[in-house]
XYZ file of C-alpha atoms in Angstrom:
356
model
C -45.450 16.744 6.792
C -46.879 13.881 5.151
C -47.671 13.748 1.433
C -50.294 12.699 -0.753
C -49.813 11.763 -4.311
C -52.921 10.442 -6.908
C -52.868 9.605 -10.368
C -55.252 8.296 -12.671
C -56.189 7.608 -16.380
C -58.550 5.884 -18.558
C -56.870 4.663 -22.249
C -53.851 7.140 -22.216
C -52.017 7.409 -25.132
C -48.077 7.127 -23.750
C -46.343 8.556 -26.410
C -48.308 11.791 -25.187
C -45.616 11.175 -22.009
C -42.535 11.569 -24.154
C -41.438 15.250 -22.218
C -42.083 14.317 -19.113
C -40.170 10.862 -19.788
C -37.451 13.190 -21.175
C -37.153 15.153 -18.696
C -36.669 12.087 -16.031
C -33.569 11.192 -18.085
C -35.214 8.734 -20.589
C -34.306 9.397 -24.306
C -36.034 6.843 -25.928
C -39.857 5.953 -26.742
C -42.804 4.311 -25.438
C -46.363 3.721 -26.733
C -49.286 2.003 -25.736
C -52.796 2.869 -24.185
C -52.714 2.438 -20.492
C -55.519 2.765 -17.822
C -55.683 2.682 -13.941
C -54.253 4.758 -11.516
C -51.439 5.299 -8.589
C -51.756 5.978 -4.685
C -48.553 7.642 -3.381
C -47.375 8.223 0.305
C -44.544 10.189 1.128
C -43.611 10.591 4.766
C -42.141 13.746 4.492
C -40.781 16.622 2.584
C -38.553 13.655 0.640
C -38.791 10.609 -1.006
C -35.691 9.814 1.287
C -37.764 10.063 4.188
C -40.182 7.021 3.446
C -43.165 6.300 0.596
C -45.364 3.591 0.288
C -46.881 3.140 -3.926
C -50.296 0.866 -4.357
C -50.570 0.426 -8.302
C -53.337 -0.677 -10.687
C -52.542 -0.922 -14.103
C -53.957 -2.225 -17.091
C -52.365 -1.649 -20.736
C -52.450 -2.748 -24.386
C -50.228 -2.726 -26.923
C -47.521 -1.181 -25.212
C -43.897 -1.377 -26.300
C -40.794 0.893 -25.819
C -37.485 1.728 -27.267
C -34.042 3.226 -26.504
C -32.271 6.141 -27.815
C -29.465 4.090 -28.939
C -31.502 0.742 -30.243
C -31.605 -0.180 -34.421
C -34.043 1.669 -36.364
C -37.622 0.415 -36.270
C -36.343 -2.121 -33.389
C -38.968 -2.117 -30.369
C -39.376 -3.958 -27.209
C -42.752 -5.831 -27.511
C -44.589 -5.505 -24.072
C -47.793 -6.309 -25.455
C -50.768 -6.817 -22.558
C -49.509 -5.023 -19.630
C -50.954 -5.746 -16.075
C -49.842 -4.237 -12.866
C -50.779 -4.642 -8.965
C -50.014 -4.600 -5.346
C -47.997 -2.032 -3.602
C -44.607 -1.373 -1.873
C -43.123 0.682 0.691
C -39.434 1.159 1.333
C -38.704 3.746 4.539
C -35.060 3.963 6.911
C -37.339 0.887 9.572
C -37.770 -1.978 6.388
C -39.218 -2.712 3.256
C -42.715 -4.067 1.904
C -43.661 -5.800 -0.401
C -47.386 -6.668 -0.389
C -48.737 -8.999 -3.547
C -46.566 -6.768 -6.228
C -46.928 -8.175 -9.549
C -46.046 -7.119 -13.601
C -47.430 -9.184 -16.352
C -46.107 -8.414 -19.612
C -45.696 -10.564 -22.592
C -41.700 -10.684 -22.556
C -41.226 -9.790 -18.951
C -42.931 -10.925 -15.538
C -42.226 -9.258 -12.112
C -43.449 -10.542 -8.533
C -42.489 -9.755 -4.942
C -44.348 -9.764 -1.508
C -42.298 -9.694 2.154
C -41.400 -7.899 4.717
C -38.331 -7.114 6.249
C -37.808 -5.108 9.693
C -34.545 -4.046 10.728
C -33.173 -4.672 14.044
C -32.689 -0.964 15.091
C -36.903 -1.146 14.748
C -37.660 -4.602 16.404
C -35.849 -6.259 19.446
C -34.058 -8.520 16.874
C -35.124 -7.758 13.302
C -37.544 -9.851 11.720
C -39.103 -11.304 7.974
C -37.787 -11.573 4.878
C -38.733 -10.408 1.036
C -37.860 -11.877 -2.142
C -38.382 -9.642 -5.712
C -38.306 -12.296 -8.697
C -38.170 -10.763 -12.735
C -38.776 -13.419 -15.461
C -37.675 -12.633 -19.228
C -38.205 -14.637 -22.072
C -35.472 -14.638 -24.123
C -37.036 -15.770 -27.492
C -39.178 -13.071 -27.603
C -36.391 -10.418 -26.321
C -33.946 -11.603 -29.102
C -36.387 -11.226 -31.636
C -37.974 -7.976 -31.116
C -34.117 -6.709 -30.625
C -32.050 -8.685 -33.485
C -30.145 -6.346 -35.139
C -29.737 -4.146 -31.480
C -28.604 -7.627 -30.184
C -26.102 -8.491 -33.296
C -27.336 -11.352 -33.811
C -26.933 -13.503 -36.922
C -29.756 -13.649 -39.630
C -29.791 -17.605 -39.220
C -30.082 -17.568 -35.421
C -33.141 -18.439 -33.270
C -33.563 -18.964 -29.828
C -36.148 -21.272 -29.390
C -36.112 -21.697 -25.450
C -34.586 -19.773 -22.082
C -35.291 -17.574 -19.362
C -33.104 -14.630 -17.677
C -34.456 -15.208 -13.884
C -33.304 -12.451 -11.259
C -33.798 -12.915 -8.241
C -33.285 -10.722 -4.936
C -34.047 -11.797 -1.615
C -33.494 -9.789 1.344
C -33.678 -10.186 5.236
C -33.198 -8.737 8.831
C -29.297 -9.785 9.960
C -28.313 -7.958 12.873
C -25.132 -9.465 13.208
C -24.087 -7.696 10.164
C -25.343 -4.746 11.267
C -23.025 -5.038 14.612
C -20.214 -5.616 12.832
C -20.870 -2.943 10.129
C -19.793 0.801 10.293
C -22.650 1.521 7.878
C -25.347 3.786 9.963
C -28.703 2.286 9.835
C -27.860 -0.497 8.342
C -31.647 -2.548 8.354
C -30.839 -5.687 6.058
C -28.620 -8.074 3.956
C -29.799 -9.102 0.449
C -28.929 -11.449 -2.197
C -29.356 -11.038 -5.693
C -28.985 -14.193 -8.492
C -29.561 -13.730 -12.132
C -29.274 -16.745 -14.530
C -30.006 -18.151 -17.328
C -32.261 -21.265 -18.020
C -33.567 -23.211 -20.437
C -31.719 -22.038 -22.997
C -31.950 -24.010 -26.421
C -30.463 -21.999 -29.408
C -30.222 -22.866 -32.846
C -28.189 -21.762 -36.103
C -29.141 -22.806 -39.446
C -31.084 -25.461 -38.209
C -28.356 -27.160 -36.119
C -28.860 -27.081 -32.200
C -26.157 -24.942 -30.628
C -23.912 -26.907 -28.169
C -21.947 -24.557 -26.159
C -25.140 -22.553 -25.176
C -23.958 -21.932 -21.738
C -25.575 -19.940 -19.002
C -24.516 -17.218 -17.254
C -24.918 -16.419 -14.101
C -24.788 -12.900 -11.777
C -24.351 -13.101 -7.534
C -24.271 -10.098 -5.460
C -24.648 -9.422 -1.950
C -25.145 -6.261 0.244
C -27.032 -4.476 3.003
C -29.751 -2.403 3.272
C -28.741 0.919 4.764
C -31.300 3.689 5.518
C -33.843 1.543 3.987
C -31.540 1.525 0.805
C -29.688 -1.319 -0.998
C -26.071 -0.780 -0.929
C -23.540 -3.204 -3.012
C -21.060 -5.608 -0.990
C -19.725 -7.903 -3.748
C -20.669 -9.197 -7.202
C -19.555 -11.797 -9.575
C -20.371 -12.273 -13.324
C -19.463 -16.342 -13.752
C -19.371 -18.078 -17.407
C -18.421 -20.756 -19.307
C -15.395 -18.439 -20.167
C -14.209 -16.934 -17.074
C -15.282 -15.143 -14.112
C -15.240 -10.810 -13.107
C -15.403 -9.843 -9.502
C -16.603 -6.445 -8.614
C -16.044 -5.014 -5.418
C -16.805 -1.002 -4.396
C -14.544 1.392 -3.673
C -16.173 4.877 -2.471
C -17.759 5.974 -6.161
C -15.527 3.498 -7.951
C -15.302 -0.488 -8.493
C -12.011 -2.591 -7.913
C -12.706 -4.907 -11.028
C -10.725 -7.719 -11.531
C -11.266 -11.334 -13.234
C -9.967 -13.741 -15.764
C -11.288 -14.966 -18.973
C -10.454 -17.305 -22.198
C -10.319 -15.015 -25.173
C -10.450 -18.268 -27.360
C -13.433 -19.583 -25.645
C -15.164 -16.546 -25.283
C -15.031 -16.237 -29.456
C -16.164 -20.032 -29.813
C -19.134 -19.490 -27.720
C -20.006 -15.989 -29.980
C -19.344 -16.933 -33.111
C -22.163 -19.053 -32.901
C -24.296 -15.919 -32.316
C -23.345 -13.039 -34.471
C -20.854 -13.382 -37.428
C -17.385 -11.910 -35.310
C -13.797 -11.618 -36.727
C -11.644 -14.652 -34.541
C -9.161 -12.106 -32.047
C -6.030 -12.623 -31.916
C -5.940 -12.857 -28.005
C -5.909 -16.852 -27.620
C -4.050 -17.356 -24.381
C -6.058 -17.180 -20.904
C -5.979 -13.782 -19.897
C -6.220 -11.906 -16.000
C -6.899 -8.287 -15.179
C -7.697 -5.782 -12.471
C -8.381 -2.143 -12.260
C -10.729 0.705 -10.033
C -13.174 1.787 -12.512
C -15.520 5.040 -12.394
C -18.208 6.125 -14.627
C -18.136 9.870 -15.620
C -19.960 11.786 -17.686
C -19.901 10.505 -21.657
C -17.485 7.312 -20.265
C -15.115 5.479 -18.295
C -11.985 6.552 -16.307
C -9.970 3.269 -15.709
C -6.806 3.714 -12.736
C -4.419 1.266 -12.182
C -4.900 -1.471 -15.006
C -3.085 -4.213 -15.562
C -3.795 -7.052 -18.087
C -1.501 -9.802 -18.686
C -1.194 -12.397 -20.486
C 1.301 -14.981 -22.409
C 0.391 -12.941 -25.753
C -0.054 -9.711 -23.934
C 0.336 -7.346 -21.622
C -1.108 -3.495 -20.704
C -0.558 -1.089 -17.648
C -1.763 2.455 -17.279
C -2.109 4.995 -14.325
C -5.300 6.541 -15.399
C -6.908 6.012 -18.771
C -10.313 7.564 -19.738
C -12.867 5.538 -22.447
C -15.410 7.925 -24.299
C -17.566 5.702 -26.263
C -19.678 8.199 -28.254
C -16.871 10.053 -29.477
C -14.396 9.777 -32.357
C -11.142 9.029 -32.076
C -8.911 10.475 -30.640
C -10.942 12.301 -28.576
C -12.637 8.847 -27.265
C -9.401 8.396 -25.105
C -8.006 10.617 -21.941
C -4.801 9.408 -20.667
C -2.008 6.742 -21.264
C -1.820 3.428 -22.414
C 1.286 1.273 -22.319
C 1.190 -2.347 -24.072
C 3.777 -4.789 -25.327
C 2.775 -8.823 -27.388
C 2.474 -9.936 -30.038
C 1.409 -8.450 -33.639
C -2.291 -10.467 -33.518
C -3.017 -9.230 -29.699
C -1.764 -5.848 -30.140
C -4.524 -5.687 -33.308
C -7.038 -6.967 -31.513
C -6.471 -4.467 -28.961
C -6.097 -1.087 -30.665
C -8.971 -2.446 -32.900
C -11.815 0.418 -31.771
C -9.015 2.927 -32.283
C -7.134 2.067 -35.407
C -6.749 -1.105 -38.170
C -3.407 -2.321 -37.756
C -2.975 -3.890 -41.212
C 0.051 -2.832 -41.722
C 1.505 -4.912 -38.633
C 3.757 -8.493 -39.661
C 1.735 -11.086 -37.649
C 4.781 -12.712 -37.098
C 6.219 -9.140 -35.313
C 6.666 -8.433 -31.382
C 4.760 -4.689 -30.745
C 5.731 -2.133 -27.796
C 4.117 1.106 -27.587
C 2.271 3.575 -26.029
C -1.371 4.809 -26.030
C -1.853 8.829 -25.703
C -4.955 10.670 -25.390
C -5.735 14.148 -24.546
């Protein structure tokens, strides 16, 4: 049957939350004083079956951390305000007068969207927008970030934006069950004015994220996404629980626009480079099949290769790698693993990769 869920404080101290956070899956830290309370509705025995949230919020001098983030690096939050409500259920979505006012980050939505299995022909549309400010992001996170001592970003917004709405052509033409909605999402930058050592930056380019997908069962489900720079572009595309990945990029450019950032060694990948693989997270990392990457200064094919981040080499690698170029692209490559000083830059390199 249906449930009922209520919550409620007044000036709770959220660092008192740090088990319960914990045991949600979040391993970092958050602090503040918070007051106000949440109204809950749960259709049934399951979140999955449908659950409306009305919020009221009010908080001070909150800020939070990861697990993984520099030492005595937080993110700033400041004055925290929260209102409205939402419901998402397998018939549409809701959005009525949601808002988040933080000092770094602002979040607002309202809409409805009916699907067409509901209504004779689907109706409304909802649109989620997030607002960061960079300037304040980049320097409560500097060191977390990389960035060089001398740089400050004066200016610029990350906008994402998702809009969704009823489309019951695509839900004619899909196999999906249920399918209620499409959706678009759009995350940019704007604005942005950086500077290092007092000289305005020129290349500060944007970058910009577009993805598209339905809404199945009242949930979003991916279509297509591209990541678009100044330096090249990465399709995404899913494939059961995997992505087919596969783009281009400038190595050179890529370096240029960085450089100006954070103090990074120039690679020795300079020639335009294309790749594609089906990519999976597991546990601790990444199991890459099929890869290719080519190039004019190199190229790299493996069946299945496995990338394990937090560990130490060579247990950080599962699998085989096979890569042939030249002495500067090869170092640049096997650069996580091992420093190749020992390699004539003027020197063609074959080899192979194992890992176990």
């Amino acid at each position: 049957g249906r449930q009922q869920i209520q919550l409620g404080a007044r000036d709770l101290d959220l660092s008192l939350l740090r088990p319960l956070l914990q045991l949600a899956g979040f391993r970092g830290s958050l602090e503040g004083r918070l007051s106000g309370g949440v109204d809950a509705r749960v259709a049934g025995p399951l979140f999955d079956d449908g659950i409306a949230v009305r919020v009221l919020l009010d908080g001070s001098g909150i800020r939070l951390r990861g697990a993984s983030w520099s030492v005595d690096e937080w993110l700033q939050l400041g004055d925290v305000q929260a209102t409205g409500a939402a419901a998402l259920a397998a018939d549409g979505l809701l959005l009525d007068e949601l808002r988040i006012d933080t000092d770094v980050l602002k979040i607002s939505g309202s809409g409805e969207v009916r699907n067409a299995q509901s209504t004779a022909s689907g109706s409304g549309q909802a649109e989620l927008t997030a607002e960061m400010q960079l300037p304040q992001l980049t320097s409560s996170l500097r060191r977390t970030l990389g960035l060089a001592e001398a740089v400050a970003v004066e200016s610029g917004v990350l906008r994402v934006t998702v809009r969704a709405e009823s489309d019951r052509v695509a839900m004619e033409r899909s196999e999906l069950t249920g399918l209620a909605a499409k959706w678009h999402l759009s995350a940019l930058t704007e604005q942005l004015r950086i500077r290092r050592d007092q000289t305005l930056l020129e290349n500060s380019a944007g970058v910009q994220l577009e993805a598209i997908g339905t809404l199945a069962d009242g949930l979003p489900q991916l279509l297509q996404a591209r990541f678009t720079a100044g330096f090249g572009v990465l399709d995404c595309v899913p494939d059961g629980a995997a992505w087919k990945v596969a783009g281009r990029f400038e190595p050179e450019q890529l370096w240029q626009q960085l450089r100006q950032l954070t103090d990074i060694p120039q690679p020795g990948l300079t020639a335009p480079l294309s790749f594609q693989c089906r990519a999976a997270t597991v546990e601790n990392g990444l199991q890459l099949t099929d890869l290719t990457v080519t190039s004019t200064d190199l190229k790299v094919s493996s069946v299945a290769f496995g990338l394990y981040p937090t560990e130490l080499f060579p247990q950080n690698v599962d699998g085989q790698l096979e890569f042939h170029g030249s002495a500067a692209a090869v170092k640049t490559l096997i650069a996580p693993w091992h420093d190749a000083w020992w390699l004539a830059e003027t020197c063609a390199v074959e080899g192979r990769l194992h890992g176990s």
